[in-house]
């Protein structure tokens, strides 16, 4: 597949220093500039701010890349947002069997290949995405019973909320997932993504 650069509903701004750095990071890591980066070029420092806080809470609570991938898969699929699934599925596929990733995306109650603590993590992340006003103390206690400390529960919730804020901006402004990301996403996971904006 080939892709035509696209930034969604907004015109691509003249890049400032922060935007140029964002573009350079994309090229170094992926070999192309992502569609979302052209939209976030309107305020690339805001994007770095979101990612910086997300990284800080994740590192501080010792959330592994696998944990973060599970949160992204659970929240993104719950909100029917595909961009981050393609992005994380293409970059971190080695962290999780693609069939397990697909099971999380499909919303299976007991996704294959996950241990009980991870299943609890996925359920909590999905609840944060869909019904945060209905979570209970019992839900938090279930996380504790599976080994998650309070500081980690806080970090998981903040990380999930920040990822949703990021995805909401992309979706609301019409930013489509990049074709190149889909090409690099394992087929089993790609086939589970039947929602979100069309690839471009």
mmCIF file of C-alpha atoms in Angstrom:
data_model
loop_
_atom_site.group_PDB
_atom_site.id
_atom_site.type_symbol
_atom_site.label_atom_id
_atom_site.label_comp_id
_atom_site.label_asym_id
_atom_site.label_seq_id
_atom_site.Cartn_x
_atom_site.Cartn_y
_atom_site.Cartn_z
ATOM 1 C CA UNK A 1 0.000 0.000 0.000
ATOM 2 C CA UNK A 2 1.014 3.592 -0.456
ATOM 3 C CA UNK A 3 -0.293 6.606 1.392
ATOM 4 C CA UNK A 4 -0.981 10.230 0.556
ATOM 5 C CA UNK A 5 -0.087 12.615 3.413
ATOM 6 C CA UNK A 6 -3.258 13.686 5.200
ATOM 7 C CA UNK A 7 -3.919 15.649 8.371
ATOM 8 C CA UNK A 8 -7.679 15.334 8.830
ATOM 9 C CA UNK A 9 -10.061 18.279 8.758
ATOM 10 C CA UNK A 10 -7.406 20.928 9.446
ATOM 11 C CA UNK A 11 -4.855 22.418 7.100
ATOM 12 C CA UNK A 12 -1.271 21.421 7.818
ATOM 13 C CA UNK A 13 0.379 24.373 9.568
ATOM 14 C CA UNK A 14 3.793 25.766 8.827
ATOM 15 C CA UNK A 15 5.917 23.679 11.204
ATOM 16 C CA UNK A 16 7.735 25.346 14.075
ATOM 17 C CA UNK A 17 10.729 23.868 15.878
ATOM 18 C CA UNK A 18 8.618 21.505 17.999
ATOM 19 C CA UNK A 19 6.722 20.258 14.951
ATOM 20 C CA UNK A 20 9.932 19.711 12.998
ATOM 21 C CA UNK A 21 11.253 17.627 15.905
ATOM 22 C CA UNK A 22 8.018 15.622 15.906
ATOM 23 C CA UNK A 23 8.346 14.974 12.174
ATOM 24 C CA UNK A 24 11.994 13.987 12.601
ATOM 25 C CA UNK A 25 11.094 11.493 15.336
ATOM 26 C CA UNK A 26 8.473 9.921 13.074
ATOM 27 C CA UNK A 27 10.926 9.600 10.187
ATOM 28 C CA UNK A 28 13.623 8.108 12.424
ATOM 29 C CA UNK A 29 11.288 5.582 14.044
ATOM 30 C CA UNK A 30 8.855 4.793 11.223
ATOM 31 C CA UNK A 31 10.345 6.119 7.992
ATOM 32 C CA UNK A 32 7.425 8.492 7.359
ATOM 33 C CA UNK A 33 5.490 11.314 9.037
ATOM 34 C CA UNK A 34 2.236 10.112 10.570
ATOM 35 C CA UNK A 35 -1.060 11.757 9.705
ATOM 36 C CA UNK A 36 -1.637 12.587 13.351
ATOM 37 C CA UNK A 37 1.676 14.420 13.574
ATOM 38 C CA UNK A 38 0.560 16.850 10.882
ATOM 39 C CA UNK A 39 -2.515 17.693 12.937
ATOM 40 C CA UNK A 40 -0.612 17.943 16.215
ATOM 41 C CA UNK A 41 1.857 20.262 14.458
ATOM 42 C CA UNK A 42 -0.635 22.974 15.435
ATOM 43 C CA UNK A 43 0.764 22.520 18.967
ATOM 44 C CA UNK A 44 3.387 19.795 19.090
ATOM 45 C CA UNK A 45 4.378 20.844 22.595
ATOM 46 C CA UNK A 46 0.870 19.956 23.794
ATOM 47 C CA UNK A 47 1.333 16.466 22.358
ATOM 48 C CA UNK A 48 4.674 16.098 24.103
ATOM 49 C CA UNK A 49 3.027 17.274 27.312
ATOM 50 C CA UNK A 50 0.417 14.511 27.118
ATOM 51 C CA UNK A 51 3.016 11.872 26.300
ATOM 52 C CA UNK A 52 5.409 13.131 28.962
ATOM 53 C CA UNK A 53 2.849 12.781 31.751
ATOM 54 C CA UNK A 54 1.756 9.378 30.428
ATOM 55 C CA UNK A 55 5.369 8.148 30.364
ATOM 56 C CA UNK A 56 6.041 9.525 33.847
ATOM 57 C CA UNK A 57 3.083 7.843 35.524
ATOM 58 C CA UNK A 58 3.751 4.574 33.687
ATOM 59 C CA UNK A 59 7.428 4.475 34.632
ATOM 60 C CA UNK A 60 6.755 5.580 38.198
ATOM 61 C CA UNK A 61 4.279 2.738 38.708
ATOM 62 C CA UNK A 62 6.432 0.173 36.890
ATOM 63 C CA UNK A 63 3.903 -0.429 34.134
ATOM 64 C CA UNK A 64 5.612 -2.467 31.434
ATOM 65 C CA UNK A 65 5.235 -1.920 27.706
ATOM 66 C CA UNK A 66 2.951 -4.970 27.700
ATOM 67 C CA UNK A 67 0.753 -3.408 30.391
ATOM 68 C CA UNK A 68 0.575 -0.147 28.447
ATOM 69 C CA UNK A 69 -0.207 -2.008 25.238
ATOM 70 C CA UNK A 70 -3.092 -3.789 26.951
ATOM 71 C CA UNK A 71 -4.460 -0.460 28.209
ATOM 72 C CA UNK A 72 -4.249 1.049 24.721
ATOM 73 C CA UNK A 73 -5.964 -1.958 23.141
ATOM 74 C CA UNK A 74 -8.725 -2.005 25.768
ATOM 75 C CA UNK A 75 -9.490 1.719 25.811
ATOM 76 C CA UNK A 76 -9.201 2.222 22.059
ATOM 77 C CA UNK A 77 -11.458 -0.699 21.181
ATOM 78 C CA UNK A 78 -13.973 0.293 23.850
ATOM 79 C CA UNK A 79 -14.194 3.770 22.333
ATOM 80 C CA UNK A 80 -14.160 2.393 18.742
ATOM 81 C CA UNK A 81 -10.975 4.279 17.925
ATOM 82 C CA UNK A 82 -8.519 2.421 15.708
ATOM 83 C CA UNK A 83 -5.497 4.711 15.225
ATOM 84 C CA UNK A 84 -3.652 3.817 18.434
ATOM 85 C CA UNK A 85 -4.331 0.115 17.955
ATOM 86 C CA UNK A 86 -2.602 0.210 14.586
ATOM 87 C CA UNK A 87 0.251 2.317 15.968
ATOM 88 C CA UNK A 88 0.887 0.176 19.047
ATOM 89 C CA UNK A 89 0.127 -3.097 17.270
ATOM 90 C CA UNK A 90 2.743 -2.358 14.655
ATOM 91 C CA UNK A 91 5.431 -1.197 17.107
ATOM 92 C CA UNK A 92 4.939 -3.567 20.049
ATOM 93 C CA UNK A 93 3.532 -6.731 18.478
ATOM 94 C CA UNK A 94 6.332 -8.785 20.065
ATOM 95 C CA UNK A 95 4.999 -7.905 23.525
ATOM 96 C CA UNK A 96 1.713 -9.769 23.049
ATOM 97 C CA UNK A 97 0.567 -12.613 20.830
ATOM 98 C CA UNK A 98 -1.517 -11.067 18.023
ATOM 99 C CA UNK A 99 -4.382 -13.466 18.779
ATOM 100 C CA UNK A 100 -4.400 -12.298 22.391
ATOM 101 C CA UNK A 101 -4.330 -8.684 21.223
ATOM 102 C CA UNK A 102 -7.236 -9.417 18.891
ATOM 103 C CA UNK A 103 -9.179 -10.988 21.774
ATOM 104 C CA UNK A 104 -8.735 -7.815 23.837
ATOM 105 C CA UNK A 105 -9.859 -5.684 20.898
ATOM 106 C CA UNK A 106 -12.896 -7.929 20.399
ATOM 107 C CA UNK A 107 -13.871 -7.368 24.033
ATOM 108 C CA UNK A 108 -13.622 -11.005 25.114
ATOM 109 C CA UNK A 109 -14.233 -11.341 28.847
ATOM 110 C CA UNK A 110 -11.296 -13.737 29.303
ATOM 111 C CA UNK A 111 -8.802 -12.876 26.553
ATOM 112 C CA UNK A 112 -6.535 -15.816 25.771
ATOM 113 C CA UNK A 113 -2.902 -15.582 26.761
ATOM 114 C CA UNK A 114 -3.454 -13.116 29.621
ATOM 115 C CA UNK A 115 -2.828 -13.860 33.269
ATOM 116 C CA UNK A 116 -5.466 -12.936 35.903
ATOM 117 C CA UNK A 117 -3.769 -9.633 36.778
ATOM 118 C CA UNK A 118 -3.760 -8.637 33.109
ATOM 119 C CA UNK A 119 -7.412 -9.596 32.693
ATOM 120 C CA UNK A 120 -8.256 -7.366 35.667
ATOM 121 C CA UNK A 121 -6.190 -4.567 34.107
ATOM 122 C CA UNK A 122 -8.038 -4.860 30.786
ATOM 123 C CA UNK A 123 -11.450 -4.868 32.468
ATOM 124 C CA UNK A 124 -10.574 -1.776 34.501
ATOM 125 C CA UNK A 125 -9.209 0.061 31.447
ATOM 126 C CA UNK A 126 -12.369 -0.741 29.505
ATOM 127 C CA UNK A 127 -14.497 0.546 32.394
ATOM 128 C CA UNK A 128 -12.463 3.761 32.518
ATOM 129 C CA UNK A 129 -13.129 4.239 28.810
ATOM 130 C CA UNK A 130 -16.835 3.414 28.798
ATOM 131 C CA UNK A 131 -18.354 4.049 32.216
ATOM 132 C CA UNK A 132 -16.016 5.810 34.648
ATOM 133 C CA UNK A 133 -18.998 7.185 36.582
ATOM 134 C CA UNK A 134 -20.120 3.650 37.504
ATOM 135 C CA UNK A 135 -16.893 2.150 38.844
ATOM 136 C CA UNK A 136 -17.020 1.067 42.485
ATOM 137 C CA UNK A 137 -14.727 0.415 45.413
ATOM 138 C CA UNK A 138 -15.257 -3.267 44.720
ATOM 139 C CA UNK A 139 -13.814 -2.813 41.226
ATOM 140 C CA UNK A 140 -10.684 -1.233 42.703
ATOM 141 C CA UNK A 141 -10.474 -3.975 45.317
ATOM 142 C CA UNK A 142 -10.530 -6.601 42.579
ATOM 143 C CA UNK A 143 -7.426 -4.996 41.104
ATOM 144 C CA UNK A 144 -5.739 -5.133 44.519
ATOM 145 C CA UNK A 145 -6.644 -8.804 44.849
ATOM 146 C CA UNK A 146 -4.745 -9.429 41.622
ATOM 147 C CA UNK A 147 -1.612 -7.697 42.849
ATOM 148 C CA UNK A 148 -2.081 -4.102 41.702
ATOM 149 C CA UNK A 149 -1.043 -1.525 44.324
ATOM 150 C CA UNK A 150 -2.996 1.680 44.774
ATOM 151 C CA UNK A 151 -0.243 3.762 43.160
ATOM 152 C CA UNK A 152 -0.409 1.466 40.132
ATOM 153 C CA UNK A 153 -4.203 1.664 39.951
ATOM 154 C CA UNK A 154 -3.888 5.444 39.940
ATOM 155 C CA UNK A 155 -1.225 5.323 37.209
ATOM 156 C CA UNK A 156 -3.244 2.885 35.094
ATOM 157 C CA UNK A 157 -6.264 5.183 35.296
ATOM 158 C CA UNK A 158 -4.281 8.320 34.445
ATOM 159 C CA UNK A 159 -2.489 6.577 31.585
ATOM 160 C CA UNK A 160 -5.807 5.327 30.175
ATOM 161 C CA UNK A 161 -7.411 8.760 30.464
ATOM 162 C CA UNK A 162 -4.501 10.506 28.761
ATOM 163 C CA UNK A 163 -4.469 8.004 25.910
ATOM 164 C CA UNK A 164 -8.189 8.584 25.418
ATOM 165 C CA UNK A 165 -7.707 12.350 25.396
ATOM 166 C CA UNK A 166 -5.079 11.954 22.684
ATOM 167 C CA UNK A 167 -7.269 9.593 20.645
ATOM 168 C CA UNK A 168 -10.308 11.840 21.039
ATOM 169 C CA UNK A 169 -8.486 14.766 19.429
ATOM 170 C CA UNK A 170 -7.373 12.588 16.518
ATOM 171 C CA UNK A 171 -10.832 11.131 15.931
ATOM 172 C CA UNK A 172 -12.741 14.391 16.352
ATOM 173 C CA UNK A 173 -10.491 16.152 13.842
ATOM 174 C CA UNK A 174 -10.841 13.375 11.275
ATOM 175 C CA UNK A 175 -7.288 12.069 11.370
ATOM 176 C CA UNK A 176 -7.187 8.639 9.678
ATOM 177 C CA UNK A 177 -4.800 5.832 10.616
ATOM 178 C CA UNK A 178 -1.831 5.544 8.278
ATOM 179 C CA UNK A 179 -1.803 2.798 5.686
ATOM 180 C CA UNK A 180 1.820 2.072 6.567
ATOM 181 C CA UNK A 181 0.834 1.240 10.158
ATOM 182 C CA UNK A 182 -1.786 -1.206 8.949
ATOM 183 C CA UNK A 183 0.781 -2.876 6.712
ATOM 184 C CA UNK A 184 2.967 -3.486 9.783
ATOM 185 C CA UNK A 185 0.145 -4.679 12.057
ATOM 186 C CA UNK A 186 -0.104 -8.485 12.492
ATOM 187 C CA UNK A 187 -2.966 -9.891 10.381
ATOM 188 C CA UNK A 188 -4.775 -11.470 13.340
ATOM 189 C CA UNK A 189 -4.956 -8.098 15.056
ATOM 190 C CA UNK A 190 -5.731 -6.166 11.888
ATOM 191 C CA UNK A 191 -8.694 -8.413 11.150
ATOM 192 C CA UNK A 192 -10.189 -7.623 14.564
ATOM 193 C CA UNK A 193 -10.309 -3.890 13.823
ATOM 194 C CA UNK A 194 -13.693 -3.335 12.199
ATOM 195 C CA UNK A 195 -14.220 0.208 13.471
ATOM 196 C CA UNK A 196 -12.634 3.648 13.359
ATOM 197 C CA UNK A 197 -11.843 6.004 10.518
ATOM 198 C CA UNK A 198 -10.809 4.498 7.171
ATOM 199 C CA UNK A 199 -7.108 4.019 6.586
ATOM 200 C CA UNK A 200 -5.399 6.604 4.450
#
